Amino acid sequence: MKYVSTRGNSPALAFDDVLLAGLAVDGGLYVPSQWPEFGPSELRAMAGLDYPEIACRVIRPFVDGAIPDDRLARMAADTYRDFGHPAIAPLKQLGANTWLMELFHGPTLAFKDYALQLVGRMFDDVLARRGERVTIVGATSGDTGSAAIEACRDRASLDVFILFPEGRVSDVQRRQMTTVAADNVHAIAVQGTFDDCQDLVKAMFGDAVFRDAHRLSAVNSINWARVMAQIVYYVVAAVRLGAPDRAVSFAVPTGNFGNVLAGWAAWKSGLPVDRLVIGTNRNDILFRFFETGEMALAGVEPTISPSMDIQISSNFERLLFDMFDGDGDAVSRWMADFREHGSVAVDDSRLVEARRKFAAARFDDAETLGVMKEAFDQTGELLDPHSAIGWAAARRCRGNPETPMVCLATAHPAKFPEAVGTATGERPGLPARMADLFEREERFTVLPNDLGAVQRFIEAASGGAGS
Ligand SMILES: *Cc1c(COP(=O)(O)O)cnc(C)c1O
């Protein structure tokens, strides 16, 4: 299988090159040039398999030999072995036909682990076979940094440097990044804001000499491999609940559009998905798009669901490419318009088509606290603020009540103890395997908000190649 850029002006690549490239050279995102077809008999055969086995079957056609089958099987088994629940992604019944899929049993207690843990292994595998090393750099406002660190730790072909704003992440978030005892992991507290961190990362990628000397790379959410690995749990949920003989709907708290896009990709690949419900907080650009067909920028406001405080949902471009029937030039023009004017629209027929699959609902912080309380009172579940928005969106955009609705729980409630406590009066505890987080030794470097200082640090600390 080949992958093409959503902007139509980059060479088609095989999976391993797409994995390492991340973004296409024309600024677009890679998408499969055609979708695999998981037919009814194949889905039926998956119903009795465990999570890693389903992962192999789902991923195999997308990887298409770029990672040999036996290695893929070993990676999948290794990836999910240490997750905190034997079902990996357990389904809990919350109501007559409503289910919660818990995607927070990985090492950092958020759904990003389900893909990143596998993608880190894939990077290492492909690089080792090529005899290459890369340096992963990233900026975090809290949550994605720890998921990236956990995905890259102890991988021989990678060094990982994560920049976070000193004093501006929570204690749990900082400790999840700074207590990882691995020589290739470097947590850097920058004396500045999250925007400063992000600017430093952008400047390093913009410095061609530095970028090439250290083979800078990223594991951010535009990487196709992450979307691909997320398709797995949609398939797992659907086959457990009756696919291929029964369609299933999903409700997904959404920021960068990566998670819900994986649900859409599952549907494109033959999974019977009835409806994809998007939940947003006050940063509601996606909600407004599905209401009006217009994508219009607004300022980002901080909320109690910070992982969804995003204005530009980068993965949306992959859906757009499909809405424009694979016309990369049209996508390029649309994106240029958006950058220039801060708003751009699709015509009605395309909006109507998109609304056949997607529905969206928006909740502000007060409403979110309210639904967290309602969920607790009605079902006994403590939902983190992100998961609560998904659950509430599912109720609002339910559709056919006979279709099972799966709400994706994207974070463990203990990651957001203040909000959960305020809403419900309960204080969720960290799972037992993380209970000693506050006793573990921290290791990080404080650096000024200065590009030269950060580059010198990376230069000195990189383990392998480089100049
Ligand atoms: C990243 C994240 C989201 C948003 O997912 P996208 O793929 O960016 O849409 C939702 N909830 C939590 C807890 C997250 O960490």
Tab-separated table of C-alpha atoms and ligand atoms in Angstrom:
chain	number	residue	atom	x	y	z
A	1	MET	CA	0.000	0.000	0.000
A	2	LYS	CA	1.204	3.474	-0.898
A	3	TYR	CA	0.464	6.693	0.943
A	4	VAL	CA	-0.205	10.029	-0.738
A	5	SER	CA	-0.168	13.580	0.600
A	6	THR	CA	-3.440	15.430	1.198
A	7	ARG	CA	-1.920	18.344	-0.753
A	8	GLY	CA	-1.130	16.206	-3.767
A	9	ASN	CA	2.419	17.397	-4.271
A	10	SER	CA	4.702	14.874	-2.558
A	11	PRO	CA	5.993	11.497	-3.693
A	12	ALA	CA	3.863	8.488	-2.738
A	13	LEU	CA	5.603	6.549	0.047
A	14	ALA	CA	5.447	3.130	1.640
A	15	PHE	CA	4.482	2.770	5.299
A	16	ASP	CA	7.987	2.831	6.816
A	17	ASP	CA	8.875	6.087	5.052
A	18	VAL	CA	5.561	7.640	6.098
A	19	LEU	CA	6.253	6.574	9.681
A	20	LEU	CA	9.611	8.370	9.779
A	21	ALA	CA	8.556	11.385	7.691
A	22	GLY	CA	5.528	12.477	9.744
A	23	LEU	CA	4.503	15.492	7.652
A	24	ALA	CA	4.730	15.346	3.834
A	25	VAL	CA	7.205	17.732	2.142
A	26	ASP	CA	4.338	19.790	0.638
A	27	GLY	CA	2.999	20.416	4.161
A	28	GLY	CA	0.213	17.868	3.746
A	29	LEU	CA	-0.621	14.750	5.734
A	30	TYR	CA	-0.183	11.227	4.438
A	31	VAL	CA	-3.272	9.108	3.787
A	32	PRO	CA	-3.601	5.622	2.273
A	33	SER	CA	-4.118	5.783	-1.497
A	34	GLN	CA	-6.878	3.204	-1.059
A	35	TRP	CA	-8.602	1.658	1.952
A	36	PRO	CA	-8.348	-1.997	2.898
A	37	GLU	CA	-11.667	-3.844	3.047
A	38	PHE	CA	-12.402	-5.750	6.251
A	39	GLY	CA	-15.283	-7.937	5.089
A	40	PRO	CA	-17.929	-9.671	7.237
A	41	SER	CA	-16.082	-12.989	7.490
A	42	GLU	CA	-12.876	-11.265	8.522
A	43	LEU	CA	-14.663	-9.234	11.190
A	44	ARG	CA	-16.430	-12.355	12.422
A	45	ALA	CA	-13.076	-14.108	12.709
A	46	MET	CA	-11.753	-11.231	14.845
A	47	ALA	CA	-14.596	-11.392	17.364
A	48	GLY	CA	-12.945	-14.073	19.483
A	49	LEU	CA	-9.383	-12.729	19.347
A	50	ASP	CA	-7.607	-10.707	21.999
A	51	TYR	CA	-6.549	-7.076	21.593
A	52	PRO	CA	-2.977	-7.647	20.273
A	53	GLU	CA	-4.218	-10.249	17.775
A	54	ILE	CA	-6.895	-7.911	16.448
A	55	ALA	CA	-4.246	-5.179	16.291
A	56	CYS	CA	-2.130	-7.344	13.969
A	57	ARG	CA	-5.034	-8.134	11.664
A	58	VAL	CA	-6.140	-4.511	11.446
A	59	ILE	CA	-2.653	-3.078	10.983
A	60	ARG	CA	-1.239	-5.668	8.578
A	61	PRO	CA	-2.820	-4.285	5.357
A	62	PHE	CA	-1.807	-0.720	6.260
A	63	VAL	CA	1.815	-1.700	6.909
A	64	ASP	CA	1.751	-3.964	3.863
A	65	GLY	CA	5.022	-5.793	4.467
A	66	ALA	CA	7.073	-2.745	5.549
A	67	ILE	CA	7.239	-4.461	8.938
A	68	PRO	CA	7.330	-8.266	8.625
A	69	ASP	CA	4.292	-10.068	10.112
A	70	ASP	CA	6.213	-11.912	12.815
A	71	ARG	CA	7.823	-8.704	14.078
A	72	LEU	CA	4.490	-6.907	14.042
A	73	ALA	CA	2.958	-9.724	16.099
A	74	ARG	CA	5.797	-9.544	18.627
A	75	MET	CA	5.557	-5.743	18.864
A	76	ALA	CA	1.803	-5.855	19.416
A	77	ALA	CA	2.165	-8.493	22.132
A	78	ASP	CA	4.971	-6.534	23.854
A	79	THR	CA	3.127	-3.221	23.592
A	80	TYR	CA	0.000	-4.213	25.444
A	81	ARG	CA	1.471	-6.755	27.879
A	82	ASP	CA	2.067	-4.221	30.646
A	83	PHE	CA	-1.215	-2.354	30.333
A	84	GLY	CA	-3.155	-2.207	33.567
A	85	HIS	CA	-6.205	-4.257	32.551
A	86	PRO	CA	-6.294	-7.778	31.080
A	87	ALA	CA	-8.813	-6.696	28.429
A	88	ILE	CA	-6.484	-3.757	27.459
A	89	ALA	CA	-9.492	-1.634	26.419
A	90	PRO	CA	-12.383	-2.911	28.543
A	91	LEU	CA	-15.991	-2.148	27.665
A	92	LYS	CA	-18.273	-1.266	30.548
A	93	GLN	CA	-22.029	-1.068	30.184
A	94	LEU	CA	-23.322	2.299	31.402
A	95	GLY	CA	-26.924	2.146	30.246
A	96	ALA	CA	-29.436	0.168	28.182
A	97	ASN	CA	-27.342	0.442	25.046
A	98	THR	CA	-24.529	2.734	26.097
A	99	TRP	CA	-20.988	1.552	26.702
A	100	LEU	CA	-17.812	3.086	27.984
A	101	MET	CA	-14.556	1.933	26.421
A	102	GLU	CA	-11.766	2.614	28.890
A	103	LEU	CA	-8.687	3.735	27.007
A	104	PHE	CA	-6.685	4.738	30.056
A	105	HIS	CA	-4.900	1.566	31.105
A	106	GLY	CA	-1.557	2.450	29.517
A	107	PRO	CA	1.500	3.851	31.309
A	108	THR	CA	0.381	7.512	31.293
A	109	LEU	CA	-3.339	6.854	31.864
A	110	ALA	CA	-4.579	8.452	28.631
A	111	PHE	CA	-5.681	7.031	25.281
A	112	LYS	CA	-2.580	8.308	23.463
A	113	ASP	CA	-0.620	5.392	24.964
A	114	TYR	CA	-2.607	2.898	22.867
A	115	ALA	CA	-1.018	4.190	19.676
A	116	LEU	CA	2.224	5.768	20.902
A	117	GLN	CA	3.441	2.676	22.720
A	118	LEU	CA	3.239	0.739	19.461
A	119	VAL	CA	4.546	3.565	17.273
A	120	GLY	CA	7.658	3.949	19.479
A	121	ARG	CA	8.426	0.282	18.874
A	122	MET	CA	7.818	0.672	15.146
A	123	PHE	CA	10.262	3.597	14.971
A	124	ASP	CA	12.891	1.554	16.770
A	125	ASP	CA	12.330	-1.491	14.564
A	126	VAL	CA	12.512	0.388	11.252
A	127	LEU	CA	15.517	2.495	12.337
A	128	ALA	CA	17.440	-0.511	13.674
A	129	ARG	CA	16.993	-2.391	10.399
A	130	ARG	CA	18.217	0.683	8.498
A	131	GLY	CA	21.084	1.275	10.915
A	132	GLU	CA	19.828	4.800	11.628
A	133	ARG	CA	19.055	6.898	14.704
A	134	VAL	CA	16.724	9.857	15.191
A	135	THR	CA	16.241	12.521	17.840
A	136	ILE	CA	12.626	13.034	18.847
A	137	VAL	CA	11.883	16.563	20.059
A	138	GLY	CA	8.575	17.903	21.257
A	139	ALA	CA	6.913	20.571	23.362
A	140	THR	CA	4.165	19.802	25.824
A	141	SER	CA	1.722	21.721	27.946
A	142	GLY	CA	1.404	18.635	30.104
A	143	ASP	CA	-0.052	15.426	28.785
A	144	THR	CA	1.438	14.530	25.431
A	145	GLY	CA	5.013	14.824	26.712
A	146	SER	CA	4.712	11.945	29.120
A	147	ALA	CA	3.039	9.737	26.508
A	148	ALA	CA	5.906	10.456	24.081
A	149	ILE	CA	8.534	9.828	26.759
A	150	GLU	CA	6.979	6.522	27.768
A	151	ALA	CA	6.785	5.514	24.102
A	152	CYS	CA	10.474	6.254	23.441
A	153	ARG	CA	12.162	5.227	26.702
A	154	ASP	CA	14.902	2.613	26.392
A	155	ARG	CA	14.592	2.421	22.608
A	156	ALA	CA	18.109	2.035	21.222
A	157	SER	CA	17.575	4.061	18.023
A	158	LEU	CA	15.982	7.095	19.637
A	159	ASP	CA	16.800	9.985	21.916
A	160	VAL	CA	13.829	11.972	23.152
A	161	PHE	CA	13.857	15.591	24.358
A	162	ILE	CA	10.629	17.026	25.733
A	163	LEU	CA	10.346	20.739	26.552
A	164	PHE	CA	7.799	21.831	29.124
A	165	PRO	CA	7.187	25.240	30.743
A	166	GLU	CA	8.857	25.323	34.169
A	167	GLY	CA	6.322	25.618	36.977
A	168	ARG	CA	3.343	25.564	34.618
A	169	VAL	CA	2.456	21.890	34.487
A	170	SER	CA	0.782	19.996	37.319
A	171	ASP	CA	2.884	17.947	39.760
A	172	VAL	CA	1.478	14.696	38.378
A	173	GLN	CA	2.209	15.779	34.811
A	174	ARG	CA	5.765	16.853	35.654
A	175	ARG	CA	6.523	13.707	37.616
A	176	GLN	CA	5.204	11.516	34.803
A	177	MET	CA	7.902	13.080	32.612
A	178	THR	CA	10.756	13.483	35.082
A	179	THR	CA	10.719	10.173	36.969
A	180	VAL	CA	11.419	8.001	33.931
A	181	ALA	CA	14.844	6.507	34.554
A	182	ALA	CA	16.104	5.937	31.015
A	183	ASP	CA	19.338	7.270	29.531
A	184	ASN	CA	17.719	8.306	26.254
A	185	VAL	CA	14.999	10.405	27.923
A	186	HIS	CA	15.582	14.110	28.568
A	187	ALA	CA	12.935	16.272	30.207
A	188	ILE	CA	13.733	19.978	29.867
A	189	ALA	CA	12.020	22.602	32.002
A	190	VAL	CA	12.140	25.814	29.967
A	191	GLN	CA	12.025	29.128	31.815
A	192	GLY	CA	9.078	30.361	29.781
A	193	THR	CA	5.559	29.481	28.636
A	194	PHE	CA	4.211	26.595	26.567
A	195	ASP	CA	4.266	28.872	23.516
A	196	ASP	CA	7.969	29.526	24.136
A	197	CYS	CA	8.554	25.760	24.223
A	198	GLN	CA	6.670	25.312	20.987
A	199	ASP	CA	8.573	28.158	19.334
A	200	LEU	CA	11.879	26.582	20.377
A	201	VAL	CA	10.857	23.271	18.808
A	202	LYS	CA	9.739	24.986	15.608
A	203	ALA	CA	13.011	26.937	15.473
A	204	MET	CA	15.011	23.714	15.816
A	205	PHE	CA	13.092	22.129	12.919
A	206	GLY	CA	13.624	25.362	10.971
A	207	ASP	CA	17.400	25.210	11.486
A	208	ALA	CA	18.286	22.887	8.586
A	209	VAL	CA	21.869	22.268	9.711
A	210	PHE	CA	20.839	21.318	13.234
A	211	ARG	CA	17.804	19.355	12.044
A	212	ASP	CA	19.821	17.239	9.631
A	213	ALA	CA	22.813	16.771	11.951
A	214	HIS	CA	20.571	15.277	14.637
A	215	ARG	CA	17.921	13.807	12.345
A	216	LEU	CA	15.146	15.562	14.253
A	217	SER	CA	11.814	13.819	14.187
A	218	ALA	CA	8.475	14.026	15.986
A	219	VAL	CA	5.826	11.626	17.165
A	220	ASN	CA	2.981	14.148	17.049
A	221	SER	CA	-0.602	13.348	16.259
A	222	ILE	CA	-0.358	14.027	12.529
A	223	ASN	CA	1.759	10.898	12.136
A	224	TRP	CA	-0.311	8.410	10.151
A	225	ALA	CA	0.960	5.497	12.247
A	226	ARG	CA	-0.794	6.909	15.300
A	227	VAL	CA	-4.128	7.155	13.520
A	228	MET	CA	-3.650	3.627	12.191
A	229	ALA	CA	-2.956	2.165	15.627
A	230	GLN	CA	-6.089	3.875	16.965
A	231	ILE	CA	-8.305	2.131	14.394
A	232	VAL	CA	-7.744	-1.047	16.405
A	233	TYR	CA	-9.915	-0.195	19.397
A	234	TYR	CA	-12.832	0.852	17.187
A	235	VAL	CA	-12.703	-2.599	15.612
A	236	VAL	CA	-12.349	-4.279	19.012
A	237	ALA	CA	-15.410	-2.448	20.371
A	238	ALA	CA	-17.528	-3.141	17.290
A	239	VAL	CA	-16.788	-6.867	17.028
A	240	ARG	CA	-17.415	-7.302	20.759
A	241	LEU	CA	-20.824	-5.640	20.357
A	242	GLY	CA	-22.046	-7.531	17.313
A	243	ALA	CA	-20.256	-6.310	14.171
A	244	PRO	CA	-20.424	-7.184	11.332
A	245	ASP	CA	-24.096	-8.065	11.941
A	246	ARG	CA	-24.860	-4.916	13.872
A	247	ALA	CA	-23.601	-1.363	13.393
A	248	VAL	CA	-22.096	0.565	16.292
A	249	SER	CA	-21.813	4.304	17.013
A	250	PHE	CA	-19.001	6.083	18.840
A	251	ALA	CA	-18.756	9.271	20.877
A	252	VAL	CA	-15.303	10.839	20.993
A	253	PRO	CA	-14.016	13.852	22.963
A	254	THR	CA	-12.111	15.672	20.259
A	255	GLY	CA	-9.225	18.120	19.979
A	256	ASN	CA	-6.835	17.492	17.116
A	257	PHE	CA	-9.362	15.215	15.347
A	258	GLY	CA	-6.899	12.292	15.462
A	259	ASN	CA	-8.964	9.933	17.565
A	260	VAL	CA	-12.294	10.375	15.807
A	261	LEU	CA	-10.544	10.275	12.428
A	262	ALA	CA	-9.401	6.751	13.303
A	263	GLY	CA	-13.077	5.819	13.776
A	264	TRP	CA	-13.829	7.248	10.370
A	265	ALA	CA	-10.897	5.298	8.871
A	266	ALA	CA	-12.312	2.129	10.456
A	267	TRP	CA	-15.616	2.826	8.724
A	268	LYS	CA	-13.872	3.506	5.399
A	269	SER	CA	-12.214	0.106	5.820
A	270	GLY	CA	-15.499	-1.766	6.128
A	271	LEU	CA	-16.380	-1.578	9.835
A	272	PRO	CA	-20.133	-0.981	10.257
A	273	VAL	CA	-20.016	2.398	12.037
A	274	ASP	CA	-23.373	4.155	12.177
A	275	ARG	CA	-22.464	7.517	13.650
A	276	LEU	CA	-19.394	9.344	14.939
A	277	VAL	CA	-20.279	11.870	17.626
A	278	ILE	CA	-17.750	14.609	18.342
A	279	GLY	CA	-17.666	16.254	21.771
A	280	THR	CA	-15.884	19.600	22.164
A	281	ASN	CA	-15.355	22.095	24.962
A	282	ARG	CA	-15.633	25.863	24.471
A	283	ASN	CA	-12.883	25.660	21.887
A	284	ASP	CA	-15.573	24.611	19.491
A	285	ILE	CA	-14.252	25.149	15.968
A	286	LEU	CA	-15.261	21.602	14.977
A	287	PHE	CA	-18.741	21.931	16.465
A	288	ARG	CA	-19.274	25.139	14.500
A	289	PHE	CA	-17.975	23.498	11.323
A	290	PHE	CA	-20.491	20.677	11.503
A	291	GLU	CA	-23.246	23.215	12.272
A	292	THR	CA	-22.479	25.643	9.471
A	293	GLY	CA	-19.897	24.240	7.061
A	294	GLU	CA	-17.557	27.097	7.947
A	295	MET	CA	-14.184	26.574	9.600
A	296	ALA	CA	-13.514	29.829	11.452
A	297	LEU	CA	-10.665	30.509	13.898
A	298	ALA	CA	-11.290	31.900	17.352
A	299	GLY	CA	-8.899	32.389	20.277
A	300	VAL	CA	-8.019	29.364	22.408
A	301	GLU	CA	-9.478	29.521	25.898
A	302	PRO	CA	-8.180	27.390	28.749
A	303	THR	CA	-10.750	24.885	30.066
A	304	ILE	CA	-10.929	21.993	32.519
A	305	SER	CA	-10.436	19.631	29.545
A	306	PRO	CA	-7.016	20.996	28.499
A	307	SER	CA	-6.173	18.259	25.998
A	308	MET	CA	-8.963	19.630	23.829
A	309	ASP	CA	-7.911	23.294	24.049
A	310	ILE	CA	-6.994	23.422	20.393
A	311	GLN	CA	-7.968	25.736	17.613
A	312	ILE	CA	-6.627	24.070	14.531
A	313	SER	CA	-7.474	20.381	14.428
A	314	SER	CA	-4.658	19.259	12.175
A	315	ASN	CA	-6.051	15.826	11.389
A	316	PHE	CA	-9.206	17.377	9.961
A	317	GLU	CA	-7.240	17.823	6.732
A	318	ARG	CA	-7.445	14.072	6.188
A	319	LEU	CA	-11.241	14.183	6.203
A	320	LEU	CA	-11.167	17.255	3.996
A	321	PHE	CA	-9.106	15.359	1.404
A	322	ASP	CA	-11.888	12.784	1.237
A	323	MET	CA	-14.607	15.461	1.119
A	324	PHE	CA	-12.774	16.906	-1.906
A	325	ASP	CA	-12.647	13.453	-3.549
A	326	GLY	CA	-8.870	13.175	-3.223
A	327	ASP	CA	-8.149	16.469	-4.989
A	328	GLY	CA	-4.903	17.626	-3.361
A	329	ASP	CA	-4.891	20.963	-5.199
A	330	ALA	CA	-8.339	21.772	-3.820
A	331	VAL	CA	-7.160	20.908	-0.293
A	332	SER	CA	-4.054	23.101	-0.747
A	333	ARG	CA	-6.178	26.053	-1.860
A	334	TRP	CA	-8.625	25.549	1.011
A	335	MET	CA	-5.833	25.416	3.582
A	336	ALA	CA	-4.146	28.493	2.087
A	337	ASP	CA	-7.466	30.356	2.275
A	338	PHE	CA	-7.887	29.299	5.862
A	339	ARG	CA	-4.381	30.490	6.771
A	340	GLU	CA	-4.884	33.790	5.012
A	341	HIS	CA	-8.408	34.691	6.130
A	342	GLY	CA	-8.865	32.662	9.303
A	343	SER	CA	-12.050	31.202	7.892
A	344	VAL	CA	-13.183	29.131	4.940
A	345	ALA	CA	-16.248	27.061	4.096
A	346	VAL	CA	-17.290	23.948	2.216
A	347	ASP	CA	-20.392	23.934	0.037
A	348	ASP	CA	-23.690	22.544	1.278
A	349	SER	CA	-23.593	19.238	-0.543
A	350	ARG	CA	-20.263	18.364	1.064
A	351	LEU	CA	-21.512	19.428	4.485
A	352	VAL	CA	-24.647	17.290	4.108
A	353	GLU	CA	-22.476	14.337	3.135
A	354	ALA	CA	-20.174	14.807	6.152
A	355	ARG	CA	-23.172	15.087	8.461
A	356	ARG	CA	-24.367	11.658	7.362
A	357	LYS	CA	-21.536	10.258	9.468
A	358	PHE	CA	-20.594	12.978	11.976
A	359	ALA	CA	-22.590	14.811	14.631
A	360	ALA	CA	-21.177	17.247	17.174
A	361	ALA	CA	-22.014	18.810	20.534
A	362	ARG	CA	-20.262	21.426	22.669
A	363	PHE	CA	-20.066	21.873	26.448
A	364	ASP	CA	-18.566	24.682	28.509
A	365	ASP	CA	-16.858	24.053	31.853
A	366	ALA	CA	-19.991	24.495	33.969
A	367	GLU	CA	-21.916	22.073	31.764
A	368	THR	CA	-19.008	19.639	31.884
A	369	LEU	CA	-18.948	19.652	35.690
A	370	GLY	CA	-22.729	19.123	35.600
A	371	VAL	CA	-22.528	16.081	33.342
A	372	MET	CA	-19.666	14.619	35.407
A	373	LYS	CA	-21.994	14.765	38.396
A	374	GLU	CA	-24.894	13.305	36.419
A	375	ALA	CA	-22.749	10.475	35.103
A	376	PHE	CA	-21.613	9.681	38.632
A	377	ASP	CA	-25.144	9.791	40.038
A	378	GLN	CA	-26.676	7.743	37.231
A	379	THR	CA	-23.954	5.175	36.580
A	380	GLY	CA	-21.510	5.298	39.482
A	381	GLU	CA	-18.666	6.158	37.080
A	382	LEU	CA	-16.128	8.858	37.770
A	383	LEU	CA	-15.428	10.348	34.348
A	384	ASP	CA	-12.560	12.721	33.705
A	385	PRO	CA	-13.663	16.011	32.076
A	386	HIS	CA	-12.741	14.876	28.544
A	387	SER	CA	-14.549	11.558	28.786
A	388	ALA	CA	-17.553	13.309	30.336
A	389	ILE	CA	-17.846	15.550	27.280
A	390	GLY	CA	-17.904	12.454	25.077
A	391	TRP	CA	-20.591	10.846	27.206
A	392	ALA	CA	-22.711	14.001	27.193
A	393	ALA	CA	-22.309	14.404	23.425
A	394	ALA	CA	-23.467	10.812	22.972
A	395	ARG	CA	-26.681	11.603	24.860
A	396	ARG	CA	-27.329	14.736	22.855
A	397	CYS	CA	-26.612	13.179	19.437
A	398	ARG	CA	-27.837	9.682	20.135
A	399	GLY	CA	-29.513	8.749	16.840
A	400	ASN	CA	-31.099	5.285	16.692
A	401	PRO	CA	-31.473	4.071	20.307
A	402	GLU	CA	-31.094	0.479	19.169
A	403	THR	CA	-27.589	1.070	17.876
A	404	PRO	CA	-24.992	0.485	20.585
A	405	MET	CA	-23.211	3.721	21.515
A	406	VAL	CA	-19.612	3.420	22.651
A	407	CYS	CA	-18.236	6.415	24.556
A	408	LEU	CA	-14.455	6.546	24.493
A	409	ALA	CA	-12.965	7.318	27.922
A	410	THR	CA	-9.738	9.064	26.973
A	411	ALA	CA	-8.194	9.708	30.403
A	412	HIS	CA	-8.253	8.143	33.848
A	413	PRO	CA	-10.176	10.333	36.335
A	414	ALA	CA	-7.090	10.466	38.584
A	415	LYS	CA	-5.342	12.574	35.937
A	416	PHE	CA	-7.837	15.366	36.691
A	417	PRO	CA	-8.523	15.001	40.413
A	418	GLU	CA	-9.494	18.639	41.046
A	419	ALA	CA	-12.234	18.726	38.410
A	420	VAL	CA	-13.529	15.297	39.396
A	421	GLY	CA	-13.533	16.313	43.064
A	422	THR	CA	-15.346	19.579	42.357
A	423	ALA	CA	-18.001	17.839	40.268
A	424	THR	CA	-18.659	14.768	42.371
A	425	GLY	CA	-17.136	15.233	45.829
A	426	GLU	CA	-15.039	12.118	45.185
A	427	ARG	CA	-11.270	12.171	44.921
A	428	PRO	CA	-10.086	9.495	42.473
A	429	GLY	CA	-6.834	7.759	43.468
A	430	LEU	CA	-3.992	6.844	41.146
A	431	PRO	CA	-3.982	3.162	40.129
A	432	ALA	CA	-1.808	0.963	42.348
A	433	ARG	CA	1.053	0.672	39.839
A	434	MET	CA	1.435	4.480	39.875
A	435	ALA	CA	0.818	5.013	43.561
A	436	ASP	CA	4.523	5.659	44.275
A	437	LEU	CA	4.758	8.436	41.652
A	438	PHE	CA	5.430	11.001	44.369
A	439	GLU	CA	8.250	8.970	45.910
A	440	ARG	CA	10.177	8.419	42.677
A	441	GLU	CA	13.320	10.408	42.015
A	442	GLU	CA	12.978	13.279	39.543
A	443	ARG	CA	15.517	14.018	36.837
A	444	PHE	CA	15.267	17.043	34.579
A	445	THR	CA	17.258	20.004	33.327
A	446	VAL	CA	16.215	23.633	33.674
A	447	LEU	CA	17.202	25.766	30.693
A	448	PRO	CA	16.603	29.406	29.798
A	449	ASN	CA	14.188	30.247	26.992
A	450	ASP	CA	17.062	30.417	24.549
A	451	LEU	CA	17.494	28.446	21.337
A	452	GLY	CA	21.297	28.249	21.587
A	453	ALA	CA	21.145	26.880	25.123
A	454	VAL	CA	18.628	24.186	24.154
A	455	GLN	CA	20.570	23.214	21.050
A	456	ARG	CA	23.840	22.962	22.993
A	457	PHE	CA	22.132	20.745	25.548
A	458	ILE	CA	20.755	18.419	22.855
A	459	GLU	CA	24.134	18.383	21.123
A	460	ALA	CA	25.852	17.267	24.305
A	461	ALA	CA	23.218	14.820	25.506
A	462	SER	CA	22.418	12.928	22.286
A	463	GLY	CA	23.605	9.366	22.600
A	464	GLY	CA	24.378	8.309	19.066
A	465	ALA	CA	25.103	10.002	15.759
A	466	GLY	CA	24.977	13.735	15.285
A	467	SER	CA	27.851	16.055	14.715
B	1	LIG	C1	-5.387	14.169	23.265
B	1	LIG	C2	-6.630	14.003	24.066
B	1	LIG	C3	-7.915	14.222	23.509
B	1	LIG	C4	-8.108	14.720	22.093
B	1	LIG	O1	-7.798	13.751	21.134
B	1	LIG	P1	-7.583	14.172	19.610
B	1	LIG	O2	-7.057	12.962	18.944
B	1	LIG	O3	-6.568	15.283	19.643
B	1	LIG	O4	-8.889	14.622	19.076
B	1	LIG	C5	-9.023	13.962	24.304
B	1	LIG	N1	-8.908	13.563	25.586
B	1	LIG	C6	-7.697	13.366	26.153
B	1	LIG	C7	-7.638	12.934	27.573
B	1	LIG	C8	-6.523	13.566	25.420
B	1	LIG	O5	-5.329	13.360	26.013
